[in-house]
Amino acid sequence: MQSCLICDAAVEPVLTFGRMPIANGFLTPDRFAEEYFYDLAVGLCRHCTMVQLLERVPREKLFHGNYPFYSSTSEGMARHFKGLAESVMATYLRGPDAFVVEIGSNDGILLQHIARTGIAHLGVEPSSNVAQVAMEQGIQTVCQFFGETTAREILAAHGQADVVLGANVLCHISDLRSVIAGVKSLLKPDGVLIFEDPYLGDIVEETSFDQIYDEHVWYFSVTSVSHLMQLHGLEVIDVQPQRVHGGSMRYVIGRRGRHVVSPAVTARRTKEQALALHAPETFAKLRRRIEGSRDQLRSLLHRLQAQAKRVVGYGATSKSTTVINYCGITPQLLEFISDTTPMKQGKLSPGAHIPVRSHAAFVAHYPDYALLFAWNHVEEIMAKEQPFRRAGGKWIVYVPVVRVLE
Ligand code: SAH
Ligand code: TYD
């Protein structure tokens, strides 16, 4: 049995998906021979309850100068991060020497709002193509992987920070112990770490198994994050559930004993106890629901193929790589995937090699059915795709269960 990357206790394997390609590894045919595969499997630490990937893909294969995820492609996320930036500035960045660091700042979707007000800031972003977009807007950014070494360099160059931010990034970093140690050294005595990531409770309750892929090394709960922070002399002082990315949790962390702890923290841990997020049986039940979704989606797509219906994917998300490859979806079942990201268009999806095409291709010849891979942006997408519905198009969704929206 493997040992936990957080507390070194034994990790019990609880979910397996088989061989998978890199979720954001969109490629051209000349790259097929070198396509990278790994075993996608999840384990549960019986001691600290941290849910984690059993095999990790080296970070340089995931985050590099051709990283195709640009945060600003979603208007809903742009609004969400504007709200977060405003609340951080109002609550924590009021002093004249305020300084904020963001880990995984991507194209600057969050930091732009803080940079604009003149507050000292620094983004840490290893994927140079997205970092470049941020820098072009005047957002201070270093193109590095955050960890203890980077934290020391930032400290030497800028001093301590009032706030360290991280959205959808801590769950990506295998060496989380180094990240937390680095954050701790970087924070002023009363400084806070605010981060948000997809929430394990929602993954279990919604059967959103497509959240499981190479970049998501950790599936956090308030209980497991509390254990992690305790090991570093920190504590969770507040938690706030978020609707984004199909259900996320925002955590506010500070040095132990220096802040008032919100009752929301204990309340959430009690809820997690009731949900049994610490128990292997919970994952055995989840596994059966995931297998049920896989079988239903596969048979629906085969039925539509037999009826000669055109089915197209909507949103070449990282999440879709798990669904497509785990469910055995082929280019015969799915004609193409529509996506607004220029860097993905004209390429083939990882593993199954389904063509990715522009949104214009979707609109030019509406399919009979659209399989909604970007289901986490459902409101934004339904609002703008009314003409597809009016033209008789139907949506297929698979979270929380497989169904056709009539
Ligand atoms: N915060 C943005 C981006 C999330 S995608 C948002 O919520 O939309 C994750 C980002 O983290 C990517 O841009 C990736 O390059 C970056 N990243 C991955 N590992 C990192 C690390 N060790 N340190 C800093 N950033 C990292
Ligand atoms: P997202 O679901 O945010 O993330 P992940 O890759 O982590 O699963 O990815 C959104 C993808 O969907 C991105 O490639 C852009 C695309 N997209 C569209 O094509 N149309 C849209 O209207 C939206 C909101 C996203």
CSV table of C-alpha atoms and ligand atoms in Angstrom, one decimal:
chain,number,residue,atom,x,y,z
A,1,MET,CA,0.0,0.0,0.0
A,2,GLN,CA,1.2,3.5,-0.7
A,3,SER,CA,1.8,6.1,2.0
A,4,CYS,CA,0.0,9.4,2.3
A,5,LEU,CA,1.9,12.4,0.8
A,6,ILE,CA,0.6,14.4,3.8
A,7,CYS,CA,1.0,12.3,6.9
A,8,ASP,CA,2.8,9.2,5.7
A,9,ALA,CA,0.1,6.8,6.9
A,10,ALA,CA,-1.2,4.0,4.6
A,11,VAL,CA,-3.5,5.0,1.7
A,12,GLU,CA,-6.2,2.7,0.7
A,13,PRO,CA,-7.1,2.5,-3.1
A,14,VAL,CA,-10.8,3.4,-3.5
A,15,LEU,CA,-11.4,4.3,-7.2
A,16,THR,CA,-9.7,3.2,-10.4
A,17,PHE,CA,-10.3,4.4,-13.9
A,18,GLY,CA,-7.6,2.6,-15.9
A,19,ARG,CA,-5.0,4.1,-18.2
A,20,MET,CA,-5.6,7.8,-19.0
A,21,PRO,CA,-3.9,10.4,-21.2
A,22,ILE,CA,-3.0,13.8,-19.9
A,23,ALA,CA,-6.3,15.7,-19.4
A,24,ASN,CA,-5.1,18.9,-21.1
A,25,GLY,CA,-2.9,17.0,-23.6
A,26,PHE,CA,-4.7,18.1,-26.8
A,27,LEU,CA,-2.5,17.0,-29.7
A,28,THR,CA,-1.9,16.7,-33.4
A,29,PRO,CA,-1.4,13.4,-35.2
A,30,ASP,CA,2.4,13.7,-35.4
A,31,ARG,CA,2.4,13.5,-31.6
A,32,PHE,CA,0.4,10.3,-31.3
A,33,ALA,CA,3.4,8.1,-30.9
A,34,GLU,CA,4.7,10.0,-27.8
A,35,GLU,CA,1.3,10.4,-26.1
A,36,TYR,CA,1.7,9.9,-22.3
A,37,PHE,CA,-0.5,7.6,-20.3
A,38,TYR,CA,-0.7,6.9,-16.6
A,39,ASP,CA,-3.0,4.9,-14.2
A,40,LEU,CA,-5.8,7.1,-12.9
A,41,ALA,CA,-6.6,5.9,-9.4
A,42,VAL,CA,-7.7,7.5,-6.2
A,43,GLY,CA,-6.8,6.5,-2.6
A,44,LEU,CA,-8.1,7.5,0.8
A,45,CYS,CA,-5.7,8.0,3.8
A,46,ARG,CA,-7.2,6.2,6.7
A,47,HIS,CA,-5.4,8.5,9.2
A,48,CYS,CA,-5.7,12.1,7.9
A,49,THR,CA,-8.7,11.3,5.5
A,50,MET,CA,-6.9,13.1,2.6
A,51,VAL,CA,-8.2,11.7,-0.8
A,52,GLN,CA,-5.4,11.7,-3.3
A,53,LEU,CA,-4.2,10.4,-6.7
A,54,LEU,CA,-2.1,7.2,-6.4
A,55,GLU,CA,0.0,7.9,-9.5
A,56,ARG,CA,1.1,11.5,-10.2
A,57,VAL,CA,2.2,12.8,-13.6
A,58,PRO,CA,5.4,14.9,-13.5
A,59,ARG,CA,4.4,18.6,-13.2
A,60,GLU,CA,6.5,19.6,-16.2
A,61,LYS,CA,4.3,17.4,-18.4
A,62,LEU,CA,1.2,19.3,-17.2
A,63,PHE,CA,2.2,22.9,-16.8
A,64,HIS,CA,4.4,24.4,-19.5
A,65,GLY,CA,4.5,27.0,-22.3
A,66,ASN,CA,1.6,25.4,-24.2
A,67,TYR,CA,-0.8,25.0,-21.3
A,68,PRO,CA,-4.2,25.3,-23.0
A,69,PHE,CA,-6.4,26.4,-20.0
A,70,TYR,CA,-7.0,30.1,-20.0
A,71,SER,CA,-9.0,31.1,-17.0
A,72,SER,CA,-10.7,34.1,-18.7
A,73,THR,CA,-12.7,32.0,-21.2
A,74,SER,CA,-15.6,31.9,-18.8
A,75,GLU,CA,-17.6,35.1,-18.1
A,76,GLY,CA,-19.1,33.5,-15.0
A,77,MET,CA,-15.6,32.8,-13.6
A,78,ALA,CA,-14.5,36.3,-14.4
A,79,ARG,CA,-17.4,37.6,-12.3
A,80,HIS,CA,-16.6,35.2,-9.5
A,81,PHE,CA,-13.0,36.3,-9.2
A,82,LYS,CA,-13.9,40.0,-9.4
A,83,GLY,CA,-16.1,39.3,-6.3
A,84,LEU,CA,-13.3,37.5,-4.6
A,85,ALA,CA,-10.7,40.3,-5.3
A,86,GLU,CA,-13.1,42.9,-4.0
A,87,SER,CA,-13.8,41.1,-0.8
A,88,VAL,CA,-10.1,40.4,-0.2
A,89,MET,CA,-9.2,44.1,-0.8
A,90,ALA,CA,-12.0,45.2,1.5
A,91,THR,CA,-11.2,42.8,4.3
A,92,TYR,CA,-7.5,42.2,4.3
A,93,LEU,CA,-5.6,44.7,2.1
A,94,ARG,CA,-6.3,48.0,3.7
A,95,GLY,CA,-2.9,49.0,5.1
A,96,PRO,CA,-0.5,51.2,3.1
A,97,ASP,CA,2.1,48.4,2.8
A,98,ALA,CA,-0.4,45.7,1.7
A,99,PHE,CA,1.1,42.9,-0.3
A,100,VAL,CA,-0.7,40.0,-1.9
A,101,VAL,CA,0.7,36.8,-3.6
A,102,GLU,CA,-1.3,34.6,-5.9
A,103,ILE,CA,-0.3,31.0,-6.6
A,104,GLY,CA,-1.4,29.8,-10.1
A,105,SER,CA,-2.5,33.2,-11.3
A,106,ASN,CA,-2.9,32.0,-14.9
A,107,ASP,CA,-3.9,34.9,-17.2
A,108,GLY,CA,-4.6,37.3,-14.4
A,109,ILE,CA,-8.3,36.7,-14.1
A,110,LEU,CA,-8.2,37.5,-10.3
A,111,LEU,CA,-5.1,39.5,-9.8
A,112,GLN,CA,-6.0,42.1,-12.4
A,113,HIS,CA,-8.6,43.7,-10.1
A,114,ILE,CA,-6.0,44.1,-7.3
A,115,ALA,CA,-3.2,45.2,-9.7
A,116,ARG,CA,-5.5,47.9,-11.1
A,117,THR,CA,-5.8,49.6,-7.7
A,118,GLY,CA,-2.0,49.9,-7.3
A,119,ILE,CA,-1.7,47.4,-4.4
A,120,ALA,CA,1.6,45.5,-4.4
A,121,HIS,CA,1.0,42.0,-5.8
A,122,LEU,CA,2.8,39.1,-7.3
A,123,GLY,CA,1.5,36.2,-9.4
A,124,VAL,CA,3.4,32.9,-9.4
A,125,GLU,CA,2.5,31.0,-12.6
A,126,PRO,CA,4.7,28.3,-14.2
A,127,SER,CA,2.8,28.0,-17.5
A,128,SER,CA,4.6,30.8,-19.5
A,129,ASN,CA,1.9,31.3,-22.2
A,130,VAL,CA,-0.8,32.1,-19.7
A,131,ALA,CA,1.6,34.1,-17.5
A,132,GLN,CA,2.5,36.2,-20.5
A,133,VAL,CA,-1.1,37.2,-21.0
A,134,ALA,CA,-1.1,38.5,-17.4
A,135,MET,CA,2.2,40.3,-17.7
A,136,GLU,CA,1.0,42.1,-20.8
A,137,GLN,CA,-1.8,43.6,-18.7
A,138,GLY,CA,0.8,44.9,-16.2
A,139,ILE,CA,0.3,42.2,-13.6
A,140,GLN,CA,3.5,41.4,-11.8
A,141,THR,CA,4.2,37.7,-12.4
A,142,VAL,CA,7.0,35.3,-11.9
A,143,CYS,CA,7.0,32.2,-14.1
A,144,GLN,CA,7.8,29.5,-11.5
A,145,PHE,CA,6.3,26.6,-9.6
A,146,PHE,CA,5.5,27.8,-6.1
A,147,GLY,CA,7.1,26.0,-3.2
A,148,GLU,CA,9.4,26.7,-0.3
A,149,THR,CA,12.2,27.9,-2.5
A,150,THR,CA,10.0,30.4,-4.4
A,151,ALA,CA,8.5,31.5,-1.1
A,152,ARG,CA,12.0,32.3,0.2
A,153,GLU,CA,12.9,34.3,-3.0
A,154,ILE,CA,9.6,36.3,-2.8
A,155,LEU,CA,10.3,37.0,0.9
A,156,ALA,CA,13.8,38.3,0.2
A,157,ALA,CA,12.6,40.5,-2.7
A,158,HIS,CA,9.2,41.8,-1.4
A,159,GLY,CA,8.9,40.9,2.3
A,160,GLN,CA,5.9,39.2,3.9
A,161,ALA,CA,2.4,39.1,2.5
A,162,ASP,CA,-0.9,40.0,4.0
A,163,VAL,CA,-2.7,37.4,1.9
A,164,VAL,CA,-1.7,34.5,-0.2
A,165,LEU,CA,-4.4,33.4,-2.7
A,166,GLY,CA,-4.8,30.2,-4.7
A,167,ALA,CA,-7.8,29.2,-6.8
A,168,ASN,CA,-7.9,25.8,-8.4
A,169,VAL,CA,-4.3,25.3,-7.9
A,170,LEU,CA,-3.4,23.8,-4.4
A,171,CYS,CA,-5.3,20.7,-5.4
A,172,HIS,CA,-2.8,20.5,-8.4
A,173,ILE,CA,0.4,20.4,-6.4
A,174,SER,CA,1.8,17.1,-5.3
A,175,ASP,CA,4.4,18.6,-2.9
A,176,LEU,CA,1.7,20.3,-0.8
A,177,ARG,CA,3.9,20.1,2.3
A,178,SER,CA,6.4,22.4,0.6
A,179,VAL,CA,3.7,24.8,-0.5
A,180,ILE,CA,2.2,25.1,2.9
A,181,ALA,CA,5.6,25.6,4.6
A,182,GLY,CA,6.4,28.2,1.9
A,183,VAL,CA,3.1,30.0,2.5
A,184,LYS,CA,3.6,30.0,6.2
A,185,SER,CA,7.0,31.6,5.9
A,186,LEU,CA,5.6,34.2,3.5
A,187,LEU,CA,2.7,35.3,5.6
A,188,LYS,CA,2.7,38.2,8.1
A,189,PRO,CA,1.9,37.0,11.7
A,190,ASP,CA,-1.8,37.7,11.1
A,191,GLY,CA,-1.8,37.1,7.4
A,192,VAL,CA,-4.1,34.6,5.7
A,193,LEU,CA,-4.0,32.0,3.0
A,194,ILE,CA,-7.3,32.0,1.0
A,195,PHE,CA,-7.8,29.2,-1.4
A,196,GLU,CA,-10.6,27.4,-3.2
A,197,ASP,CA,-10.8,24.0,-5.0
A,198,PRO,CA,-13.4,21.5,-6.1
A,199,TYR,CA,-15.0,20.1,-2.9
A,200,LEU,CA,-14.9,16.4,-2.2
A,201,GLY,CA,-18.4,16.6,-0.6
A,202,ASP,CA,-19.8,17.8,-3.9
A,203,ILE,CA,-17.9,15.2,-5.9
A,204,VAL,CA,-19.4,12.4,-3.8
A,205,GLU,CA,-22.9,13.9,-3.6
A,206,GLU,CA,-23.1,14.8,-7.3
A,207,THR,CA,-21.2,11.8,-8.6
A,208,SER,CA,-19.0,14.3,-10.5
A,209,PHE,CA,-16.3,11.8,-11.3
A,210,ASP,CA,-15.0,13.9,-14.1
A,211,GLN,CA,-13.3,16.1,-11.5
A,212,ILE,CA,-10.9,13.2,-11.2
A,213,TYR,CA,-7.9,13.6,-13.5
A,214,ASP,CA,-4.1,14.1,-13.5
A,215,GLU,CA,-4.1,17.8,-12.5
A,216,HIS,CA,-6.3,17.1,-9.5
A,217,VAL,CA,-3.9,15.4,-7.1
A,218,TRP,CA,-6.0,16.2,-4.0
A,219,TYR,CA,-9.8,16.1,-3.4
A,220,PHE,CA,-10.1,18.3,-0.3
A,221,SER,CA,-12.6,18.2,2.5
A,222,VAL,CA,-12.6,20.6,5.5
A,223,THR,CA,-11.6,17.6,7.7
A,224,SER,CA,-8.6,16.7,5.6
A,225,VAL,CA,-7.5,20.3,5.1
A,226,SER,CA,-7.8,20.8,8.9
A,227,HIS,CA,-5.4,17.9,9.4
A,228,LEU,CA,-3.0,19.2,6.9
A,229,MET,CA,-2.9,22.7,8.4
A,230,GLN,CA,-2.5,21.4,11.9
A,231,LEU,CA,0.8,19.7,10.9
A,232,HIS,CA,2.1,23.2,10.0
A,233,GLY,CA,0.9,25.1,13.1
A,234,LEU,CA,-1.9,26.7,11.0
A,235,GLU,CA,-5.7,26.3,11.3
A,236,VAL,CA,-8.8,26.7,9.1
A,237,ILE,CA,-10.5,29.8,10.4
A,238,ASP,CA,-13.4,30.0,7.9
A,239,VAL,CA,-15.0,27.9,5.1
A,240,GLN,CA,-17.4,29.2,2.4
A,241,PRO,CA,-19.0,26.8,-0.1
A,242,GLN,CA,-18.9,28.1,-3.7
A,243,ARG,CA,-21.1,27.1,-6.6
A,244,VAL,CA,-18.3,27.4,-9.2
A,245,HIS,CA,-16.7,24.4,-10.9
A,246,GLY,CA,-19.6,22.2,-10.0
A,247,GLY,CA,-19.2,22.8,-6.2
A,248,SER,CA,-16.0,24.2,-4.6
A,249,MET,CA,-15.0,25.2,-1.1
A,250,ARG,CA,-13.1,28.4,-0.1
A,251,TYR,CA,-10.8,27.9,2.9
A,252,VAL,CA,-9.4,30.8,5.0
A,253,ILE,CA,-6.2,29.7,6.9
A,254,GLY,CA,-4.2,31.5,9.5
A,255,ARG,CA,-1.6,30.8,12.2
A,256,ARG,CA,-3.1,28.8,15.0
A,257,GLY,CA,-4.5,30.8,17.8
A,258,ARG,CA,-4.3,34.2,16.1
A,259,HIS,CA,-7.8,34.4,14.6
A,260,VAL,CA,-11.4,33.8,15.7
A,261,VAL,CA,-12.6,30.6,14.1
A,262,SER,CA,-15.9,30.7,12.4
A,263,PRO,CA,-18.6,28.2,13.6
A,264,ALA,CA,-18.9,27.3,9.9
A,265,VAL,CA,-15.7,25.2,10.2
A,266,THR,CA,-17.0,22.8,12.9
A,267,ALA,CA,-20.5,22.8,11.3
A,268,ARG,CA,-18.9,21.6,8.0
A,269,ARG,CA,-16.8,19.0,9.7
A,270,THR,CA,-19.8,17.6,11.4
A,271,LYS,CA,-21.6,17.4,8.0
A,272,GLU,CA,-18.6,15.6,6.5
A,273,GLN,CA,-18.8,13.1,9.4
A,274,ALA,CA,-22.4,12.5,8.6
A,275,LEU,CA,-21.6,12.1,4.9
A,276,ALA,CA,-18.8,9.6,5.9
A,277,LEU,CA,-16.2,11.2,3.7
A,278,HIS,CA,-13.6,9.4,5.8
A,279,ALA,CA,-15.0,5.9,5.1
A,280,PRO,CA,-14.0,3.5,2.2
A,281,GLU,CA,-17.6,2.3,2.0
A,282,THR,CA,-18.6,5.8,0.8
A,283,PHE,CA,-16.2,5.4,-2.1
A,284,ALA,CA,-17.4,1.9,-2.8
A,285,LYS,CA,-20.9,3.3,-3.2
A,286,LEU,CA,-19.6,6.2,-5.3
A,287,ARG,CA,-17.7,3.7,-7.5
A,288,ARG,CA,-21.0,1.9,-8.2
A,289,ARG,CA,-22.7,5.1,-9.2
A,290,ILE,CA,-19.8,6.1,-11.4
A,291,GLU,CA,-20.0,2.7,-13.2
A,292,GLY,CA,-23.8,3.2,-13.6
A,293,SER,CA,-23.2,6.6,-15.2
A,294,ARG,CA,-20.6,5.2,-17.5
A,295,ASP,CA,-22.9,2.4,-18.7
A,296,GLN,CA,-25.8,4.7,-19.2
A,297,LEU,CA,-23.9,7.3,-21.1
A,298,ARG,CA,-22.3,4.7,-23.3
A,299,SER,CA,-25.6,3.0,-24.1
A,300,LEU,CA,-27.3,6.4,-24.8
A,301,LEU,CA,-24.6,7.3,-27.3
A,302,HIS,CA,-24.7,3.9,-29.0
A,303,ARG,CA,-28.5,4.2,-29.3
A,304,LEU,CA,-28.2,7.7,-30.9
A,305,GLN,CA,-25.5,6.4,-33.3
A,306,ALA,CA,-27.9,3.6,-34.3
A,307,GLN,CA,-30.5,6.2,-35.0
A,308,ALA,CA,-28.0,8.2,-37.1
A,309,LYS,CA,-28.2,11.2,-34.9
A,310,ARG,CA,-25.4,13.7,-34.9
A,311,VAL,CA,-23.9,14.2,-31.4
A,312,VAL,CA,-21.2,16.8,-30.6
A,313,GLY,CA,-19.4,17.6,-27.4
A,314,TYR,CA,-19.6,21.0,-25.9
A,315,GLY,CA,-16.5,22.3,-24.1
A,316,ALA,CA,-13.2,20.4,-24.4
A,317,THR,CA,-12.7,20.6,-20.7
A,318,SER,CA,-10.0,18.7,-18.8
A,319,LYS,CA,-12.9,16.9,-17.1
A,320,SER,CA,-14.1,15.6,-20.5
A,321,THR,CA,-10.8,13.6,-20.9
A,322,THR,CA,-11.8,11.4,-18.0
A,323,VAL,CA,-15.4,10.9,-19.2
A,324,ILE,CA,-14.4,10.2,-22.8
A,325,ASN,CA,-11.7,7.7,-22.1
A,326,TYR,CA,-13.3,6.0,-19.1
A,327,CYS,CA,-16.7,5.6,-21.0
A,328,GLY,CA,-15.0,4.5,-24.2
A,329,ILE,CA,-16.4,7.5,-26.3
A,330,THR,CA,-15.0,7.4,-29.8
A,331,PRO,CA,-15.0,9.7,-32.8
A,332,GLN,CA,-17.7,7.4,-34.2
A,333,LEU,CA,-20.0,8.3,-31.2
A,334,LEU,CA,-19.0,12.0,-31.0
A,335,GLU,CA,-18.4,13.9,-34.2
A,336,PHE,CA,-16.3,16.7,-32.7
A,337,ILE,CA,-16.0,18.8,-29.5
A,338,SER,CA,-16.8,22.5,-29.8
A,339,ASP,CA,-14.5,24.8,-27.7
A,340,THR,CA,-13.8,28.5,-27.7
A,341,THR,CA,-10.1,28.2,-26.9
A,342,PRO,CA,-8.0,28.8,-30.0
A,343,MET,CA,-5.1,26.7,-28.7
A,344,LYS,CA,-7.4,23.6,-28.5
A,345,GLN,CA,-9.1,24.1,-31.9
A,346,GLY,CA,-7.8,22.0,-34.8
A,347,LYS,CA,-6.3,19.5,-32.3
A,348,LEU,CA,-7.5,16.1,-31.2
A,349,SER,CA,-8.7,15.2,-27.8
A,350,PRO,CA,-6.3,13.3,-25.5
A,351,GLY,CA,-6.6,9.5,-25.8
A,352,ALA,CA,-9.7,9.1,-27.9
A,353,HIS,CA,-8.5,11.7,-30.6
A,354,ILE,CA,-11.9,13.3,-31.2
A,355,PRO,CA,-11.5,16.6,-33.2
A,356,VAL,CA,-11.8,19.9,-31.4
A,357,ARG,CA,-13.4,22.6,-33.4
A,358,SER,CA,-14.5,26.2,-33.0
A,359,HIS,CA,-17.8,27.3,-31.6
A,360,ALA,CA,-18.5,28.6,-35.2
A,361,ALA,CA,-18.4,25.0,-36.4
A,362,PHE,CA,-21.1,24.1,-33.8
A,363,VAL,CA,-23.3,27.0,-34.8
A,364,ALA,CA,-22.8,26.5,-38.6
A,365,HIS,CA,-24.5,23.1,-38.5
A,366,TYR,CA,-26.2,22.4,-35.2
A,367,PRO,CA,-26.1,18.7,-34.2
A,368,ASP,CA,-29.1,16.8,-32.9
A,369,TYR,CA,-27.5,16.5,-29.5
A,370,ALA,CA,-24.8,18.3,-27.6
A,371,LEU,CA,-23.0,16.5,-24.8
A,372,LEU,CA,-22.3,19.1,-22.2
A,373,PHE,CA,-18.8,18.6,-21.0
A,374,ALA,CA,-18.6,22.1,-19.5
A,375,TRP,CA,-21.6,21.4,-17.3
A,376,ASN,CA,-20.0,23.6,-14.5
A,377,HIS,CA,-20.8,26.6,-16.7
A,378,VAL,CA,-24.3,25.4,-17.5
A,379,GLU,CA,-26.1,28.7,-16.7
A,380,GLU,CA,-23.8,30.8,-18.9
A,381,ILE,CA,-24.0,28.2,-21.7
A,382,MET,CA,-27.8,27.7,-21.6
A,383,ALA,CA,-28.3,31.5,-21.7
A,384,LYS,CA,-26.2,31.9,-24.9
A,385,GLU,CA,-27.2,28.7,-26.7
A,386,GLN,CA,-31.0,29.4,-26.8
A,387,PRO,CA,-30.9,29.3,-30.6
A,388,PHE,CA,-29.6,25.6,-30.5
A,389,ARG,CA,-32.6,24.7,-28.4
A,390,ARG,CA,-35.0,26.6,-30.6
A,391,ALA,CA,-33.5,24.7,-33.6
A,392,GLY,CA,-34.6,21.5,-32.0
A,393,GLY,CA,-31.2,20.6,-30.4
A,394,LYS,CA,-31.1,18.6,-27.2
A,395,TRP,CA,-28.6,18.7,-24.4
A,396,ILE,CA,-27.1,15.5,-22.8
A,397,VAL,CA,-25.8,15.9,-19.2
A,398,TYR,CA,-24.3,13.2,-17.0
A,399,VAL,CA,-24.0,15.0,-13.6
A,400,PRO,CA,-25.5,14.1,-11.2
A,401,VAL,CA,-27.1,11.4,-13.5
A,402,VAL,CA,-27.2,10.8,-17.3
A,403,ARG,CA,-30.2,12.4,-18.8
A,404,VAL,CA,-31.4,14.3,-21.9
A,405,LEU,CA,-32.8,17.7,-21.2
A,406,GLU,CA,-36.1,17.9,-23.1
B,1,SAH,N1,-6.3,30.2,-10.7
B,1,SAH,C1,-6.8,30.0,-12.0
B,1,SAH,C2,-6.1,29.0,-12.8
B,1,SAH,C3,-6.4,27.5,-12.3
B,1,SAH,S1,-5.5,26.3,-13.4
B,1,SAH,C4,-8.3,29.7,-12.0
B,1,SAH,O1,-8.9,29.4,-11.0
B,1,SAH,O2,-8.9,29.8,-13.1
B,1,SAH,C5,-4.1,26.0,-12.4
B,1,SAH,C6,-3.0,27.0,-12.6
B,1,SAH,O3,-2.0,26.7,-11.6
B,1,SAH,C7,-2.3,26.8,-14.0
B,1,SAH,O4,-2.2,28.0,-14.6
B,1,SAH,C8,-1.0,26.2,-13.7
B,1,SAH,O5,0.0,26.5,-14.6
B,1,SAH,C9,-0.7,26.7,-12.3
B,1,SAH,N2,0.2,25.9,-11.4
B,1,SAH,C10,0.3,24.5,-11.4
B,1,SAH,N3,1.2,24.2,-10.5
B,1,SAH,C11,1.7,25.3,-9.9
B,1,SAH,C12,2.6,25.6,-8.8
B,1,SAH,N4,3.3,24.6,-8.2
B,1,SAH,N5,2.8,26.9,-8.5
B,1,SAH,C13,2.1,27.9,-9.1
B,1,SAH,N6,1.2,27.7,-10.0
B,1,SAH,C14,1.0,26.4,-10.4
B,2,TYD,P1,-13.6,24.4,-17.4
B,2,TYD,O1,-14.8,23.6,-17.2
B,2,TYD,O2,-13.6,25.7,-16.8
B,2,TYD,O3,-12.4,23.7,-16.8
B,2,TYD,P2,-11.6,22.3,-16.9
B,2,TYD,O4,-10.8,22.3,-18.1
B,2,TYD,O5,-10.8,22.5,-15.6
B,2,TYD,O6,-12.5,21.2,-16.8
B,2,TYD,O7,-13.2,24.5,-19.0
B,2,TYD,C1,-14.0,25.2,-19.8
B,2,TYD,C2,-13.7,24.8,-21.2
B,2,TYD,O8,-14.9,24.9,-22.0
B,2,TYD,C3,-12.6,25.7,-21.9
B,2,TYD,O9,-11.8,24.9,-22.8
B,2,TYD,C4,-13.5,26.7,-22.6
B,2,TYD,C5,-14.7,25.9,-23.0
B,2,TYD,N1,-15.9,26.7,-23.0
B,2,TYD,C6,-16.6,26.8,-24.2
B,2,TYD,O10,-16.2,26.3,-25.2
B,2,TYD,N2,-17.7,27.6,-24.3
B,2,TYD,C7,-18.2,28.2,-23.2
B,2,TYD,O11,-19.2,28.9,-23.2
B,2,TYD,C8,-17.5,28.1,-21.9
B,2,TYD,C9,-18.0,28.8,-20.7
B,2,TYD,C10,-16.4,27.3,-21.9
